[in-house]
Coordinates of C-alpha atoms and ligand atoms in Angstrom, one line a residue:
Chain A
M18 CA 36.0 -49.6 46.1
D19 CA 37.1 -49.8 49.7
I20 CA 37.8 -53.3 51.2
T21 CA 37.0 -54.1 54.8
I22 CA 37.7 -57.5 56.3
K23 CA 36.3 -58.3 59.7
G24 CA 37.1 -61.3 61.8
L25 CA 37.8 -63.5 58.8
E26 CA 38.6 -67.1 59.4
H27 CA 38.9 -69.9 56.8
S28 CA 39.2 -73.7 57.2
Y29 CA 39.8 -75.9 54.2
S30 CA 37.9 -79.2 53.9
K31 CA 35.7 -78.2 56.8
G32 CA 34.0 -81.3 58.3
T33 CA 36.4 -83.9 57.0
P34 CA 39.4 -85.5 58.6
F35 CA 41.6 -83.2 56.5
E36 CA 40.1 -80.0 58.0
R37 CA 42.8 -77.4 58.2
K38 CA 42.6 -73.8 59.5
A39 CA 44.4 -71.6 57.1
L40 CA 43.3 -68.1 58.3
S41 CA 42.1 -66.9 61.7
N42 CA 40.9 -63.6 62.9
I43 CA 42.0 -61.4 60.1
N44 CA 40.9 -57.7 60.4
L45 CA 42.1 -55.5 57.6
S46 CA 40.9 -52.5 55.7
I47 CA 42.3 -51.4 52.3
P48 CA 41.1 -48.0 51.2
S49 CA 40.4 -47.5 47.5
G50 CA 43.5 -46.7 45.5
T51 CA 46.0 -48.3 47.9
F52 CA 49.0 -50.3 46.8
Q53 CA 48.8 -53.1 49.4
T54 CA 51.6 -55.6 49.6
I55 CA 51.2 -59.0 51.4
I56 CA 54.3 -60.8 52.5
G57 CA 54.7 -64.0 54.4
H58 CA 56.3 -67.4 54.4
T59 CA 55.1 -70.2 52.2
G60 CA 51.9 -71.6 53.7
S61 CA 51.1 -68.5 55.8
G62 CA 47.7 -68.0 54.1
K63 CA 48.4 -65.3 51.6
S64 CA 46.7 -67.0 48.6
T65 CA 43.8 -68.1 50.9
L66 CA 43.3 -64.5 52.0
I67 CA 43.2 -63.0 48.5
Q68 CA 40.8 -65.6 47.1
H69 CA 38.2 -64.4 49.5
L70 CA 38.2 -61.0 47.9
N71 CA 36.2 -62.1 44.9
G72 CA 34.2 -64.9 46.5
L73 CA 36.3 -67.9 45.2
L74 CA 36.5 -69.0 48.8
K75 CA 33.8 -68.5 51.3
P76 CA 34.7 -67.4 54.9
T77 CA 34.0 -69.9 57.5
Q78 CA 33.7 -67.0 60.0
G79 CA 33.6 -63.3 59.5
S80 CA 32.8 -61.0 56.6
I81 CA 34.3 -59.1 53.7
Q82 CA 32.9 -55.9 52.4
I83 CA 34.0 -54.7 48.9
G84 CA 32.3 -51.5 47.8
D85 CA 28.7 -52.4 48.3
F86 CA 29.2 -56.2 47.9
K87 CA 29.2 -58.1 51.1
I88 CA 30.5 -61.7 51.6
Q89 CA 29.6 -63.2 54.9
A90 CA 30.0 -66.6 56.4
G91 CA 27.0 -68.7 55.9
V92 CA 25.2 -66.3 53.5
K93 CA 25.0 -66.9 49.8
E94 CA 26.0 -63.9 47.8
K95 CA 24.1 -63.9 44.5
R96 CA 26.1 -61.2 42.7
L97 CA 29.4 -63.0 42.6
K98 CA 29.8 -62.6 38.9
A99 CA 29.2 -58.8 39.1
L100 CA 31.8 -58.7 41.9
R101 CA 34.3 -60.6 39.9
K102 CA 34.1 -58.1 37.1
H103 CA 35.5 -55.6 39.5
V104 CA 38.1 -57.8 41.1
G105 CA 40.7 -59.3 38.8
I106 CA 43.1 -61.9 40.1
V107 CA 46.4 -62.9 38.5
F108 CA 47.0 -66.3 40.1
Q109 CA 50.2 -68.0 41.0
Y110 CA 51.4 -69.5 37.7
P111 CA 48.5 -68.0 35.7
E112 CA 49.9 -69.6 32.5
H113 CA 48.0 -72.8 33.6
Q114 CA 44.7 -71.1 32.8
L115 CA 45.3 -70.7 29.0
F116 CA 43.1 -72.8 26.9
E117 CA 42.0 -71.1 23.6
E118 CA 43.3 -71.7 20.1
T119 CA 44.7 -68.3 19.7
I120 CA 46.2 -65.8 22.1
E121 CA 43.6 -63.2 21.1
K122 CA 40.7 -65.5 21.9
D123 CA 42.2 -66.2 25.3
I124 CA 42.6 -62.6 26.2
L125 CA 39.0 -62.0 25.1
F126 CA 37.6 -64.7 27.3
G127 CA 37.3 -62.6 30.4
P128 CA 36.0 -59.4 28.8
L129 CA 33.4 -61.3 26.7
N130 CA 32.2 -63.2 29.8
F131 CA 31.6 -59.9 31.5
G132 CA 29.6 -58.5 28.6
V133 CA 32.2 -56.2 27.0
P134 CA 31.4 -55.7 23.3
E135 CA 33.7 -57.7 21.0
E136 CA 35.0 -54.6 19.2
E137 CA 36.1 -53.0 22.4
A138 CA 37.5 -56.2 23.8
K139 CA 39.6 -56.7 20.6
K140 CA 40.9 -53.2 21.0
R141 CA 41.9 -53.9 24.5
A142 CA 43.7 -57.1 23.5
A143 CA 45.7 -55.4 20.8
R144 CA 46.8 -52.7 23.3
L145 CA 47.5 -55.1 26.1
I146 CA 49.6 -57.6 24.2
Q147 CA 52.0 -54.7 23.6
Q148 CA 51.9 -53.5 27.1
V149 CA 53.0 -56.9 28.4
G150 CA 55.9 -56.8 26.0
L151 CA 54.8 -58.9 23.1
D152 CA 53.6 -57.6 19.7
E153 CA 50.4 -57.8 17.8
S154 CA 51.7 -60.6 15.5
Y155 CA 51.3 -62.9 18.6
L156 CA 47.5 -62.4 18.7
S157 CA 46.8 -65.0 16.1
R158 CA 49.3 -67.6 17.4
S159 CA 48.5 -70.5 19.7
P160 CA 49.2 -69.8 23.4
F161 CA 50.7 -73.3 23.7
D162 CA 53.7 -72.6 21.4
L163 CA 55.0 -69.9 23.8
S164 CA 57.8 -70.1 26.3
G165 CA 56.8 -70.1 30.0
G166 CA 57.5 -66.4 30.5
Q167 CA 55.6 -65.4 27.4
M168 CA 52.6 -67.5 28.5
R169 CA 52.7 -65.7 31.8
R170 CA 52.5 -62.4 30.0
V171 CA 49.5 -63.5 27.9
A172 CA 47.7 -64.8 31.0
I173 CA 48.3 -61.4 32.7
A174 CA 47.0 -59.6 29.6
G175 CA 43.9 -61.8 29.9
V176 CA 43.2 -60.6 33.4
L177 CA 44.0 -56.9 32.7
A178 CA 41.6 -57.0 29.7
M179 CA 38.8 -57.2 32.1
K180 CA 39.7 -53.7 33.4
P181 CA 39.2 -54.6 37.0
S182 CA 39.2 -51.7 39.5
I183 CA 40.8 -54.0 42.1
L184 CA 43.8 -55.9 40.8
I185 CA 45.1 -58.8 42.8
L186 CA 48.5 -60.2 42.0
D187 CA 49.6 -63.5 43.6
E188 CA 53.4 -63.7 43.1
P189 CA 53.0 -62.6 39.4
T190 CA 56.7 -62.6 38.7
A191 CA 57.7 -65.8 40.3
G192 CA 60.0 -67.7 37.9
L193 CA 60.6 -64.9 35.5
D194 CA 64.0 -63.6 34.6
P195 CA 65.1 -60.4 36.4
R196 CA 64.5 -58.2 33.4
G197 CA 61.0 -59.7 32.8
R198 CA 60.3 -59.3 36.5
R199 CA 61.1 -55.6 36.4
E200 CA 59.1 -55.0 33.2
I201 CA 56.0 -56.7 34.5
M202 CA 56.2 -55.0 37.9
D203 CA 56.7 -51.6 36.2
L204 CA 53.6 -52.3 34.1
F205 CA 51.5 -53.1 37.1
Y206 CA 52.7 -50.0 38.9
R207 CA 52.0 -47.8 35.9
L208 CA 48.5 -49.2 35.6
H209 CA 48.0 -48.7 39.3
E210 CA 48.9 -45.0 39.0
E211 CA 47.3 -44.2 35.7
E212 CA 44.0 -46.0 36.2
G213 CA 43.8 -45.4 40.0
L214 CA 43.6 -49.1 40.7
T215 CA 43.5 -50.7 44.1
T216 CA 46.4 -53.2 43.8
I217 CA 47.1 -56.1 46.2
L218 CA 50.4 -57.7 45.6
V219 CA 51.5 -61.0 47.1
T220 CA 55.2 -61.3 46.9
H221 CA 58.4 -62.8 48.4
S222 CA 60.5 -59.9 47.1
M223 CA 61.3 -57.3 49.8
E224 CA 62.6 -55.1 47.1
D225 CA 59.3 -54.9 45.3
A226 CA 57.5 -54.5 48.6
A227 CA 59.7 -51.5 49.5
R228 CA 59.5 -49.9 46.1
F229 CA 55.8 -49.9 45.4
S230 CA 53.8 -50.3 48.6
D231 CA 51.6 -47.8 50.4
D232 CA 51.1 -50.4 53.0
I233 CA 52.7 -53.7 53.9
L234 CA 51.0 -56.6 55.6
I235 CA 53.1 -59.4 57.0
M236 CA 51.3 -62.7 57.5
E237 CA 52.4 -65.6 59.7
K238 CA 50.6 -68.9 60.4
G239 CA 47.2 -67.6 59.1
G240 CA 47.3 -64.4 61.0
I241 CA 48.6 -60.8 60.7
A242 CA 52.0 -60.4 62.2
L243 CA 52.9 -56.9 61.3
Q244 CA 51.3 -54.1 59.3
G245 CA 52.4 -50.6 58.3
G246 CA 54.0 -48.4 55.7
P247 CA 57.3 -49.5 54.2
E248 CA 59.2 -47.0 56.3
T249 CA 57.8 -48.3 59.5
I250 CA 58.1 -51.9 58.5
F251 CA 61.7 -51.7 57.3
S252 CA 63.0 -49.4 60.0
N253 CA 62.6 -52.2 62.4
P254 CA 64.9 -55.0 61.1
E255 CA 64.8 -56.8 64.5
A256 CA 61.0 -57.5 64.2
L257 CA 61.5 -58.7 60.7
K258 CA 64.3 -61.0 61.7
K259 CA 62.1 -62.5 64.4
L260 CA 59.7 -63.5 61.6
S261 CA 62.8 -64.7 59.7
L262 CA 62.3 -62.2 57.0
D263 CA 64.9 -59.9 55.4
V264 CA 64.9 -56.2 54.9
P265 CA 65.5 -55.1 51.3
E266 CA 69.2 -54.9 50.2
T267 CA 69.0 -51.1 49.8
V268 CA 67.7 -50.7 53.3
Q269 CA 70.4 -53.0 54.7
F270 CA 72.9 -50.9 52.8
I271 CA 71.6 -47.7 54.2
H272 CA 71.7 -49.1 57.7
R273 CA 75.3 -50.2 57.3
L274 CA 76.2 -46.7 55.9
E275 CA 74.6 -45.1 59.0
E276 CA 76.6 -47.3 61.3
R277 CA 79.8 -46.8 59.5
F278 CA 79.5 -43.0 59.3
T279 CA 77.4 -42.5 62.4
K280 CA 75.0 -40.3 60.4
N281 CA 71.3 -40.4 60.1
L282 CA 70.0 -41.0 56.6
P283 CA 66.4 -40.8 55.3
H284 CA 64.7 -44.2 55.9
S285 CA 62.5 -43.9 52.9
V286 CA 65.3 -44.9 50.5
F287 CA 64.1 -48.0 48.7
T288 CA 65.2 -47.8 45.1
L289 CA 68.7 -48.5 44.0
E290 CA 69.0 -45.0 42.5
A291 CA 68.0 -43.4 45.8
A292 CA 70.5 -45.6 47.7
V293 CA 73.3 -44.5 45.4
D294 CA 72.3 -40.9 45.8
A295 CA 72.3 -41.2 49.6
A296 CA 75.7 -42.9 49.6
L297 CA 77.2 -40.3 47.3
S298 CA 75.8 -37.4 49.4
I299 CA 77.7 -38.9 52.4
L300 CA 80.9 -39.5 50.5
Q301 CA 80.9 -36.0 48.9
K302 CA 80.3 -34.4 52.2
G303 CA 83.1 -36.4 53.6
E304 CA 85.4 -35.1 50.9
E305 CA 84.4 -31.5 51.5
N306 CA 85.2 -31.8 55.2
S307 CA 88.6 -33.3 54.8
Chain B
M27 CA 35.3 -80.7 45.0
Q28 CA 36.7 -81.0 48.4
N29 CA 34.2 -83.7 49.2
I30 CA 35.3 -86.4 46.7
I31 CA 36.5 -89.5 48.5
I32 CA 37.4 -91.7 45.6
G33 CA 41.0 -92.6 45.9
Q34 CA 41.5 -90.7 49.1
Y35 CA 43.4 -92.2 51.9
V36 CA 42.5 -91.2 55.5
P37 CA 45.3 -92.1 57.9
G38 CA 44.2 -94.0 61.0
Q39 CA 45.0 -96.7 63.4
S40 CA 41.8 -98.8 63.2
F41 CA 41.5 -102.6 62.9
I42 CA 40.8 -102.1 59.2
H43 CA 43.7 -99.8 58.7
K44 CA 46.0 -102.3 60.1
L45 CA 44.9 -105.3 58.0
D46 CA 47.2 -106.7 55.4
P47 CA 46.4 -105.0 52.1
R48 CA 46.2 -108.5 50.5
A49 CA 43.5 -109.5 52.9
K50 CA 41.6 -106.3 52.1
L51 CA 42.0 -106.7 48.4
I52 CA 40.8 -110.3 48.5
T53 CA 37.9 -109.3 50.7
A54 CA 36.8 -106.4 48.5
F55 CA 37.1 -108.7 45.4
L56 CA 35.1 -111.5 47.0
F57 CA 32.5 -109.0 48.3
V58 CA 31.9 -107.8 44.8
I59 CA 31.1 -111.4 43.9
I60 CA 29.0 -112.4 46.8
V61 CA 26.9 -109.2 46.6
F62 CA 25.2 -111.0 43.7
L63 CA 24.2 -113.9 45.9
A64 CA 21.8 -111.8 47.8
N65 CA 18.2 -112.0 46.5
N66 CA 15.9 -111.5 49.4
W67 CA 15.4 -109.1 52.3
I68 CA 17.3 -111.2 54.8
T69 CA 20.4 -111.6 52.6
Y70 CA 20.5 -107.9 51.8
A71 CA 20.2 -107.2 55.5
L72 CA 23.2 -109.4 56.1
L73 CA 25.3 -107.6 53.5
G74 CA 24.1 -104.3 55.0
A75 CA 25.1 -105.4 58.5
F76 CA 28.6 -106.4 57.2
T77 CA 29.0 -103.1 55.4
L78 CA 27.9 -101.0 58.4
L79 CA 30.1 -103.0 60.7
A80 CA 33.1 -102.4 58.4
I81 CA 32.4 -98.6 58.3
F82 CA 32.0 -98.6 62.1
V83 CA 35.2 -100.5 62.7
S84 CA 37.2 -98.3 60.3
R85 CA 36.4 -95.3 62.6
L86 CA 36.1 -93.0 59.7
P87 CA 33.9 -90.0 60.4
L88 CA 30.4 -90.8 59.2
R89 CA 29.7 -87.3 57.9
Y90 CA 32.8 -87.5 55.8
I91 CA 31.6 -90.7 54.2
Y92 CA 28.1 -89.3 53.7
N93 CA 29.4 -86.2 52.1
G94 CA 31.6 -88.3 49.8
L95 CA 28.7 -90.4 48.8
K96 CA 26.5 -87.4 47.9
P97 CA 27.6 -87.2 44.3
I98 CA 27.0 -90.9 43.8
L99 CA 23.6 -90.7 45.5
L100 CA 22.1 -89.2 42.4
V101 CA 23.1 -92.3 40.3
I102 CA 21.6 -94.5 42.9
I103 CA 18.4 -92.7 43.0
L104 CA 18.2 -92.7 39.3
T105 CA 18.7 -96.5 39.3
F106 CA 16.0 -96.8 41.8
L107 CA 13.5 -94.8 39.8
L108 CA 14.3 -96.6 36.6
H109 CA 13.6 -100.0 38.2
V110 CA 10.5 -98.7 40.0
F111 CA 8.9 -97.5 36.8
L112 CA 10.1 -100.1 34.3
T113 CA 9.7 -103.4 36.1
K114 CA 6.2 -104.8 35.7
E115 CA 6.0 -107.8 38.1
G116 CA 3.9 -108.8 41.0
P117 CA 0.7 -107.0 42.2
L118 CA -0.1 -103.5 41.0
L119 CA 0.5 -100.9 43.8
F120 CA -0.4 -97.6 42.1
D121 CA -2.0 -96.7 38.8
W122 CA -2.1 -93.1 37.6
G123 CA -3.1 -94.0 34.1
F124 CA 0.2 -93.5 32.3
L125 CA 2.3 -94.5 35.4
E126 CA 2.0 -97.9 36.9
I127 CA 4.0 -99.0 39.9
Y128 CA 4.3 -102.7 40.7
E129 CA 5.5 -104.3 43.9
G130 CA 8.2 -106.2 42.0
G131 CA 9.5 -102.9 40.7
V132 CA 9.8 -101.4 44.1
K133 CA 11.6 -104.5 45.4
Q134 CA 13.9 -104.6 42.5
G135 CA 14.6 -100.9 42.8
V136 CA 15.5 -101.2 46.5
F137 CA 17.7 -104.3 45.9
I138 CA 19.7 -102.9 43.0
S139 CA 20.3 -99.6 44.7
L140 CA 21.4 -101.3 47.9
R141 CA 23.7 -103.5 45.9
L142 CA 25.3 -100.5 44.2
L143 CA 25.6 -98.7 47.6
F144 CA 27.3 -101.7 49.2
L145 CA 29.7 -102.1 46.4
I146 CA 30.7 -98.5 46.5
M147 CA 31.0 -98.4 50.3
I148 CA 33.3 -101.5 50.5
T149 CA 35.5 -100.5 47.6
S150 CA 35.8 -96.9 49.0
L151 CA 36.7 -98.4 52.4
L152 CA 39.5 -100.2 50.7
T153 CA 41.1 -97.0 49.4
L154 CA 40.2 -94.9 52.4
T155 CA 42.1 -97.2 54.7
T156 CA 45.0 -98.4 52.6
T157 CA 47.8 -96.3 51.3
P158 CA 48.3 -96.4 47.5
I159 CA 51.7 -98.0 48.1
D160 CA 50.2 -100.8 50.1
I161 CA 47.5 -101.4 47.5
T162 CA 50.2 -101.7 44.8
V163 CA 52.3 -104.0 46.8
G164 CA 49.3 -106.1 47.7
I165 CA 48.2 -106.4 44.1
E166 CA 51.7 -107.1 42.9
T167 CA 52.1 -110.0 45.4
L168 CA 48.7 -111.4 44.8
L169 CA 49.2 -111.4 41.0
G170 CA 52.8 -112.5 41.4
P171 CA 52.2 -116.0 40.1
M172 CA 50.8 -114.6 36.9
K173 CA 54.3 -113.3 36.1
K174 CA 55.3 -116.8 35.1
V175 CA 52.7 -116.7 32.3
G176 CA 54.3 -113.5 31.1
L177 CA 51.7 -111.0 32.4
P178 CA 53.2 -107.6 33.1
V179 CA 52.1 -107.7 36.7
H180 CA 54.6 -105.1 38.0
E181 CA 53.7 -102.6 35.3
F182 CA 50.0 -103.1 36.0
A183 CA 50.5 -102.5 39.7
L184 CA 52.6 -99.5 39.0
M185 CA 50.0 -98.1 36.7
M186 CA 47.3 -98.6 39.4
S187 CA 49.3 -96.9 42.1
I188 CA 50.2 -93.9 39.9
A189 CA 46.6 -93.5 39.0
L190 CA 45.6 -93.7 42.6
R191 CA 48.3 -91.4 43.7
F192 CA 47.3 -88.7 41.2
I193 CA 43.6 -88.6 41.7
P194 CA 43.9 -86.1 44.6
T195 CA 46.4 -84.1 42.5
L196 CA 44.1 -83.9 39.6
L197 CA 41.2 -82.9 41.8
E198 CA 43.4 -80.1 43.3
E199 CA 44.4 -79.0 39.8
T200 CA 40.7 -79.0 38.7
E201 CA 39.9 -76.8 41.6
K202 CA 42.7 -74.4 40.8
I203 CA 41.8 -74.0 37.2
M204 CA 38.1 -73.7 38.1
K205 CA 39.0 -70.8 40.3
A206 CA 41.2 -69.1 37.7
Q207 CA 38.5 -69.3 35.1
S208 CA 35.8 -68.3 37.5
A209 CA 37.8 -65.2 38.2
R210 CA 37.6 -64.5 34.5
G211 CA 33.8 -64.8 34.6
A212 CA 33.3 -68.5 33.7
Q213 CA 30.4 -70.0 35.6
F214 CA 30.6 -73.5 37.0
S215 CA 28.3 -73.8 39.9
S216 CA 25.7 -71.2 39.3
G217 CA 23.9 -69.6 36.4
P218 CA 22.1 -71.1 33.4
I219 CA 23.0 -74.6 32.3
K220 CA 24.1 -73.3 28.9
E221 CA 26.7 -71.1 30.6
R222 CA 27.9 -74.0 32.8
L223 CA 28.3 -76.3 29.8
K224 CA 30.3 -73.7 28.0
S225 CA 32.7 -73.6 30.9
I226 CA 33.8 -77.2 30.4
V227 CA 36.2 -76.3 27.6
P228 CA 38.2 -73.7 29.6
L229 CA 38.4 -76.3 32.3
L230 CA 39.3 -79.4 30.4
V231 CA 41.9 -78.0 28.0
P232 CA 44.2 -76.7 30.8
L233 CA 43.6 -79.9 32.8
F234 CA 44.6 -82.2 30.0
V235 CA 47.6 -80.0 29.2
S236 CA 48.9 -80.2 32.7
A237 CA 48.1 -83.9 33.1
F238 CA 50.1 -84.8 30.0
K239 CA 52.9 -82.5 31.2
R240 CA 52.8 -84.1 34.6
A241 CA 53.0 -87.6 33.1
E242 CA 55.9 -86.6 31.0
D243 CA 57.8 -85.1 33.9
L244 CA 57.1 -88.2 36.1
A245 CA 58.4 -90.5 33.4
M246 CA 61.5 -88.4 33.0
A247 CA 62.1 -88.2 36.7
M248 CA 61.7 -92.0 37.1
E249 CA 64.1 -92.7 34.3
A250 CA 66.6 -90.2 35.7
R251 CA 66.5 -92.0 39.0
G252 CA 67.2 -95.3 37.3
Y253 CA 63.8 -96.9 37.1
R254 CA 64.0 -99.9 34.8
G255 CA 60.8 -101.9 35.3
G256 CA 60.1 -104.7 37.7
E257 CA 63.0 -107.0 37.0
G258 CA 64.9 -107.6 40.2
R259 CA 63.1 -104.8 42.0
T260 CA 62.4 -105.4 45.7
S261 CA 59.9 -103.5 47.8
I262 CA 60.6 -101.5 50.9
R263 CA 57.2 -102.6 52.3
L264 CA 57.1 -106.2 53.7
L265 CA 53.6 -107.6 54.0
K266 CA 52.8 -109.5 57.1
W267 CA 49.8 -111.8 57.5
S268 CA 48.5 -111.6 61.1
G269 CA 45.7 -112.9 63.2
K270 CA 43.6 -109.9 62.2
D271 CA 43.6 -111.0 58.6
T272 CA 42.6 -114.5 59.5
T273 CA 39.8 -113.1 61.6
L274 CA 38.5 -111.1 58.6
F275 CA 38.6 -114.2 56.5
V276 CA 36.6 -116.2 59.0
I277 CA 34.0 -113.5 59.1
L278 CA 33.9 -113.4 55.3
L279 CA 33.5 -117.2 55.2
L280 CA 30.6 -117.0 57.7
L281 CA 29.0 -114.3 55.6
C282 CA 29.4 -116.4 52.5
I283 CA 27.8 -119.5 54.0
S284 CA 24.9 -117.6 55.5
L285 CA 24.2 -116.0 52.2
L286 CA 24.2 -119.3 50.5
L287 CA 21.9 -120.8 53.1
L288 CA 19.5 -117.9 53.4
R289 CA 19.1 -116.9 49.8
S290 CA 15.9 -118.0 48.1
Ligands
LIG416 N1 43.1 -76.3 48.5 C1 43.5 -76.5 49.7 N2 43.1 -77.5 50.5 C2 43.5 -77.7 51.7 N3 44.5 -77.0 52.3 C3 45.0 -75.9 51.6 C4 44.5 -75.7 50.3 N4 45.2 -74.6 49.8 C5 46.0 -74.2 50.8 N5 45.9 -75.0 51.9 C6 46.6 -74.9 53.2 O1 46.3 -73.6 53.7 C7 47.5 -73.0 54.3 C8 47.7 -71.7 53.6 O2 48.0 -71.9 52.2 P1 48.1 -70.7 51.2 O3 48.1 -71.3 49.8 O4 47.2 -69.6 51.5 O5 49.6 -70.2 51.5 P2 50.5 -69.1 50.8 O6 50.8 -68.1 51.9 O7 49.8 -68.6 49.6 O8 51.8 -69.9 50.5 P3 52.8 -69.7 49.2 O9 53.7 -68.6 49.5 O10 53.5 -71.0 49.2 O11 51.9 -69.5 48.0 C9 48.6 -74.0 54.0 O12 48.9 -74.6 55.2 C10 48.1 -75.0 53.0 O13 48.5 -76.3 53.3
LIG417 MG1 50.2 -68.8 47.6

């Protein structure tokens, strides 16, 4: 499902002394199957933006089109539940949404709400609990006995179990250990590829943004500051610096290598392995020449 | 969710904002008592005038107050209807066989609803125009003498202020969890009643879990920062009684006397 956002504006607590404009004039289109990353400082409106994509927040101006669902300022959309079946959101700190007696029941909550037969839902739960890095023995345990990181994984499984076609991730790995972070991000990316999902990732990690994105959106003060593919975005460190954002370490490294050896290197080098290869290629060439 | 005004503080510079919290607390307290003095149209009109004046002077946006009252309006309407249908006094106004409405019932209904409305308005004004800290300091000073009889005044005041302080936080948390569960297909604001009732568990369980956790964290943080109860503790806020506060009391006194004279 393609997503098209036109002239979106959102003010919190409209009509009270606490009114606060969090988004203004957002125009954005995300074609089906894109891995879209959203970056921006804290308070720049990232969470506000993504909550519009399944009708949790209503625009105060503008419209959002998702497939054939249309959410418009001032118009009541009656098929929100149907829309939410297609758009899964993993919220910031999703572990706060756990409530059931057992982990299995909690994972089943979403699918059962959306009318998935119990048999099928249970199958999904059994598969997902492994995919998020726990094993089936956990299914019968209470979610409240788990560590924070494990709770996070269960909550993520609970959203994935709905089999959304658009998966929205709001800083899904914040507060996890580096290894857990990598595992979870790899899982999301694998699902993105295998199931042809549209993935929207909100993150503070430039490394993740560089590795996975088809397109990067940089937000500032409720608006769009920059947008483009990772190569375009990261080949312009000056623009990023102006927004007080960093380029990924690998990109920094490549730029330094280029300066040092006055050579041009490919700018699409975002993974650690690729950076190592690029460095080796320079060094080896150097040896051959000498 | 965003409309709830209970426990909210709206910063401002109005006459009422600048009053000494003690004056406001005493006024609110006395008001709750004198509301019961009113028993005819003119005394209710007086109380109404006082309430409206207070709202006007506070310079809070009327629409904000109205929106905040909406959830409570239902209770007031219900109260009204109960009195209208159940009080059988005075001349009969309507008679539809099974339903009889008497004049006394209508009068009673209007009075009781007005009383409720005034009480809610004045007490809301107190929290809307006073920071939780000021309320606490006010209560603590006012109840200060009770310490001598061994009442845990400081603890009580602290409890109050923590409760006030965390109402907005809890509402925020409620909203967040509602969103997370809605995204998983729970229905809170639309759909059949049965569905909505079922959504209460997925809302309340996480809410309680986080409230307890928050309480624990707060207690730990207070202890870590050396909190040891009220003994020898001074306040950074110094209360100052001013001409404004005396003015308020004169108005309140006048209101009291008029009520006593005019009530039937
Ligand atoms: N429920 C709310 N009520 C009122 N204002 C809000 C609410 N949620 C967010 N805001 C305000 O809207 C603005 C954007 O917030 P938002 O949560 O979208 O930021 P964010 O980019 O997700 O930040 P972070 O990286 O910290 O998650 C902020 O200024 C914030 O204060
Ligand atoms: Mg956010």
